[in-house]
Amino acid sequence: MRLVHAADGSVASPDDRTTLATQIDLADSLLAQTRGLMFRRSLPENFALAFRFDDASTRDVHMLFVFVPLDVIWVADGVVQRVEQLRPWRGFAREHADTILELPAGAAAGVEPGDEVALLEE
């Protein structure tokens, strides 16, 4: 699985997209979603944690017990709604989304609201 980004809104075109992460973990259970990246002391450069939900709703991200800074991307229907860099222990943000992506700080540089992102099966 790969996380790709297209600033022009066309992740379907391989020529127009960049890869943000190639090591994707899915938070696909309630326990995994609750734990998130808490207690992790480091993250690989090409890593992302993906939270996928059945519908779009206001979704919170907190940094309690998270030891590393994160770039967080809120996505609704494949379109980036918000990008925020959150600090360890103190960060908190919320936005409307059906997918939340957590990456190492700096990995989402250049990703802006209105861009497209997608998780591609390989």
PDB file of C-alpha atoms in Angstrom:
ATOM      1  CA  MET A   1       0.000   0.000   0.000  1.00  0.00           C
ATOM      2  CA  ARG A   2       1.148   3.548  -0.791  1.00  0.00           C
ATOM      3  CA  LEU A   3      -0.100   6.986   0.232  1.00  0.00           C
ATOM      4  CA  VAL A   4      -0.012   9.343  -2.739  1.00  0.00           C
ATOM      5  CA  HIS A   5      -0.674  13.061  -3.111  1.00  0.00           C
ATOM      6  CA  ALA A   6      -1.602  15.239  -6.087  1.00  0.00           C
ATOM      7  CA  ALA A   7      -1.630  19.010  -5.753  1.00  0.00           C
ATOM      8  CA  ASP A   8      -3.567  19.441  -8.990  1.00  0.00           C
ATOM      9  CA  GLY A   9      -6.365  17.149  -7.844  1.00  0.00           C
ATOM     10  CA  SER A  10      -5.527  14.188 -10.074  1.00  0.00           C
ATOM     11  CA  VAL A  11      -4.176  11.236  -8.058  1.00  0.00           C
ATOM     12  CA  ALA A  12      -5.465   8.998 -10.853  1.00  0.00           C
ATOM     13  CA  SER A  13      -2.593  10.164 -13.069  1.00  0.00           C
ATOM     14  CA  PRO A  14       0.741   8.565 -12.096  1.00  0.00           C
ATOM     15  CA  ASP A  15       2.663  11.484 -13.636  1.00  0.00           C
ATOM     16  CA  ASP A  16       1.014  14.061 -11.374  1.00  0.00           C
ATOM     17  CA  ARG A  17       1.327  12.375  -7.990  1.00  0.00           C
ATOM     18  CA  THR A  18       4.008  12.090  -5.343  1.00  0.00           C
ATOM     19  CA  THR A  19       4.398   9.329  -2.786  1.00  0.00           C
ATOM     20  CA  LEU A  20       4.087  10.467   0.828  1.00  0.00           C
ATOM     21  CA  ALA A  21       4.489   7.046   2.467  1.00  0.00           C
ATOM     22  CA  THR A  22       5.059   3.421   1.517  1.00  0.00           C
ATOM     23  CA  GLN A  23       4.809   1.814   4.954  1.00  0.00           C
ATOM     24  CA  ILE A  24       1.140   2.168   5.900  1.00  0.00           C
ATOM     25  CA  ASP A  25      -0.402   0.861   9.104  1.00  0.00           C
ATOM     26  CA  LEU A  26      -4.196   0.763   9.285  1.00  0.00           C
ATOM     27  CA  ALA A  27      -5.938   1.629  12.540  1.00  0.00           C
ATOM     28  CA  ASP A  28      -8.768  -0.756  11.689  1.00  0.00           C
ATOM     29  CA  SER A  29      -9.991  -1.719  15.149  1.00  0.00           C
ATOM     30  CA  LEU A  30     -11.323   0.334  18.041  1.00  0.00           C
ATOM     31  CA  LEU A  31      -8.218  -0.523  20.061  1.00  0.00           C
ATOM     32  CA  ALA A  32      -5.865   0.505  17.234  1.00  0.00           C
ATOM     33  CA  GLN A  33      -7.807   3.738  16.719  1.00  0.00           C
ATOM     34  CA  THR A  34      -7.741   4.536  20.424  1.00  0.00           C
ATOM     35  CA  ARG A  35      -4.021   3.837  20.749  1.00  0.00           C
ATOM     36  CA  GLY A  36      -2.967   5.525  17.505  1.00  0.00           C
ATOM     37  CA  LEU A  37       0.722   6.408  17.810  1.00  0.00           C
ATOM     38  CA  MET A  38       0.772   6.750  21.579  1.00  0.00           C
ATOM     39  CA  PHE A  39       3.977   5.532  23.246  1.00  0.00           C
ATOM     40  CA  ARG A  40       5.942   5.345  19.969  1.00  0.00           C
ATOM     41  CA  ARG A  41       9.387   6.928  20.387  1.00  0.00           C
ATOM     42  CA  SER A  42      10.184   7.184  16.668  1.00  0.00           C
ATOM     43  CA  LEU A  43       8.653   6.659  13.231  1.00  0.00           C
ATOM     44  CA  PRO A  44      10.251   5.555   9.966  1.00  0.00           C
ATOM     45  CA  GLU A  45      10.545   8.296   7.321  1.00  0.00           C
ATOM     46  CA  ASN A  46       8.139   6.646   4.887  1.00  0.00           C
ATOM     47  CA  PHE A  47       5.490   5.759   7.502  1.00  0.00           C
ATOM     48  CA  ALA A  48       1.806   6.683   7.819  1.00  0.00           C
ATOM     49  CA  LEU A  49      -0.970   5.565  10.124  1.00  0.00           C
ATOM     50  CA  ALA A  50      -4.367   5.634   8.400  1.00  0.00           C
ATOM     51  CA  PHE A  51      -7.703   5.864  10.185  1.00  0.00           C
ATOM     52  CA  ARG A  52     -10.552   5.068   7.765  1.00  0.00           C
ATOM     53  CA  PHE A  53     -14.166   5.625   8.818  1.00  0.00           C
ATOM     54  CA  ASP A  54     -17.475   4.678   7.174  1.00  0.00           C
ATOM     55  CA  ASP A  55     -18.678   8.268   6.913  1.00  0.00           C
ATOM     56  CA  ALA A  56     -17.404  11.811   7.220  1.00  0.00           C
ATOM     57  CA  SER A  57     -17.815  13.445  10.591  1.00  0.00           C
ATOM     58  CA  THR A  58     -15.901  15.806  12.861  1.00  0.00           C
ATOM     59  CA  ARG A  59     -12.822  13.861  13.943  1.00  0.00           C
ATOM     60  CA  ASP A  60     -10.406  14.754  16.772  1.00  0.00           C
ATOM     61  CA  VAL A  61      -6.694  14.058  17.034  1.00  0.00           C
ATOM     62  CA  HIS A  62      -4.891  14.450  20.359  1.00  0.00           C
ATOM     63  CA  MET A  63      -1.218  14.089  21.152  1.00  0.00           C
ATOM     64  CA  LEU A  64      -1.456  12.827  24.727  1.00  0.00           C
ATOM     65  CA  PHE A  65       1.255  10.165  25.224  1.00  0.00           C
ATOM     66  CA  VAL A  66       2.575  10.774  21.698  1.00  0.00           C
ATOM     67  CA  PHE A  67       6.340  11.387  21.926  1.00  0.00           C
ATOM     68  CA  VAL A  68       7.053  12.576  18.360  1.00  0.00           C
ATOM     69  CA  PRO A  69       5.682  15.515  16.346  1.00  0.00           C
ATOM     70  CA  LEU A  70       3.232  14.534  13.604  1.00  0.00           C
ATOM     71  CA  ASP A  71       1.811  15.894  10.387  1.00  0.00           C
ATOM     72  CA  VAL A  72      -1.905  15.103  10.404  1.00  0.00           C
ATOM     73  CA  ILE A  73      -4.081  15.199   7.287  1.00  0.00           C
ATOM     74  CA  TRP A  74      -7.896  15.170   7.481  1.00  0.00           C
ATOM     75  CA  VAL A  75      -9.487  13.888   4.259  1.00  0.00           C
ATOM     76  CA  ALA A  76     -13.115  13.742   3.077  1.00  0.00           C
ATOM     77  CA  ASP A  77     -13.926  11.901  -0.165  1.00  0.00           C
ATOM     78  CA  GLY A  78     -10.250  11.923  -1.183  1.00  0.00           C
ATOM     79  CA  VAL A  79      -9.901  15.708  -0.796  1.00  0.00           C
ATOM     80  CA  VAL A  80      -7.663  17.200   1.886  1.00  0.00           C
ATOM     81  CA  GLN A  81      -9.685  19.281   4.344  1.00  0.00           C
ATOM     82  CA  ARG A  82      -6.909  20.292   6.740  1.00  0.00           C
ATOM     83  CA  VAL A  83      -3.196  19.717   7.323  1.00  0.00           C
ATOM     84  CA  GLU A  84      -1.701  20.410  10.727  1.00  0.00           C
ATOM     85  CA  GLN A  85       1.631  19.747  12.393  1.00  0.00           C
ATOM     86  CA  LEU A  86       0.956  18.750  16.006  1.00  0.00           C
ATOM     87  CA  ARG A  87       3.449  18.882  18.864  1.00  0.00           C
ATOM     88  CA  PRO A  88       4.051  15.962  21.214  1.00  0.00           C
ATOM     89  CA  TRP A  89       1.876  15.858  24.341  1.00  0.00           C
ATOM     90  CA  ARG A  90       0.168  19.225  23.676  1.00  0.00           C
ATOM     91  CA  GLY A  91      -1.295  19.115  20.209  1.00  0.00           C
ATOM     92  CA  PHE A  92      -5.017  18.839  19.535  1.00  0.00           C
ATOM     93  CA  ALA A  93      -7.052  19.531  16.405  1.00  0.00           C
ATOM     94  CA  ARG A  94     -10.316  18.536  14.781  1.00  0.00           C
ATOM     95  CA  GLU A  95     -11.843  18.656  11.334  1.00  0.00           C
ATOM     96  CA  HIS A  96     -14.541  17.043   9.194  1.00  0.00           C
ATOM     97  CA  ALA A  97     -13.132  13.837   7.649  1.00  0.00           C
ATOM     98  CA  ASP A  98     -13.732  10.223   6.669  1.00  0.00           C
ATOM     99  CA  THR A  99      -9.983   9.487   6.751  1.00  0.00           C
ATOM    100  CA  ILE A 100      -7.211  10.744   9.005  1.00  0.00           C
ATOM    101  CA  LEU A 101      -3.566  10.239   8.120  1.00  0.00           C
ATOM    102  CA  GLU A 102      -0.743  10.636  10.647  1.00  0.00           C
ATOM    103  CA  LEU A 103       2.815  10.984   9.319  1.00  0.00           C
ATOM    104  CA  PRO A 104       6.195  11.989  10.756  1.00  0.00           C
ATOM    105  CA  ALA A 105       6.546  15.768  11.055  1.00  0.00           C
ATOM    106  CA  GLY A 106       7.565  17.287   7.716  1.00  0.00           C
ATOM    107  CA  ALA A 107       6.312  14.379   5.598  1.00  0.00           C
ATOM    108  CA  ALA A 108       3.216  16.300   4.512  1.00  0.00           C
ATOM    109  CA  ALA A 109       5.108  19.423   3.467  1.00  0.00           C
ATOM    110  CA  GLY A 110       3.433  20.750   0.343  1.00  0.00           C
ATOM    111  CA  VAL A 111       0.061  19.121   1.034  1.00  0.00           C
ATOM    112  CA  GLU A 112      -2.676  21.756   1.127  1.00  0.00           C
ATOM    113  CA  PRO A 113      -6.458  21.788   1.626  1.00  0.00           C
ATOM    114  CA  GLY A 114      -8.123  21.026  -1.709  1.00  0.00           C
ATOM    115  CA  ASP A 115      -5.373  18.628  -2.829  1.00  0.00           C
ATOM    116  CA  GLU A 116      -6.139  14.946  -3.339  1.00  0.00           C
ATOM    117  CA  VAL A 117      -4.606  12.038  -1.442  1.00  0.00           C
ATOM    118  CA  ALA A 118      -5.256   8.327  -1.847  1.00  0.00           C
ATOM    119  CA  LEU A 119      -4.211   5.012  -0.351  1.00  0.00           C
ATOM    120  CA  LEU A 120      -3.306   2.746  -3.267  1.00  0.00           C
ATOM    121  CA  GLU A 121      -3.233  -1.043  -2.972  1.00  0.00           C
ATOM    122  CA  GLU A 122      -0.217  -2.576  -4.650  1.00  0.00           C
TER     123      GLU A 122
END
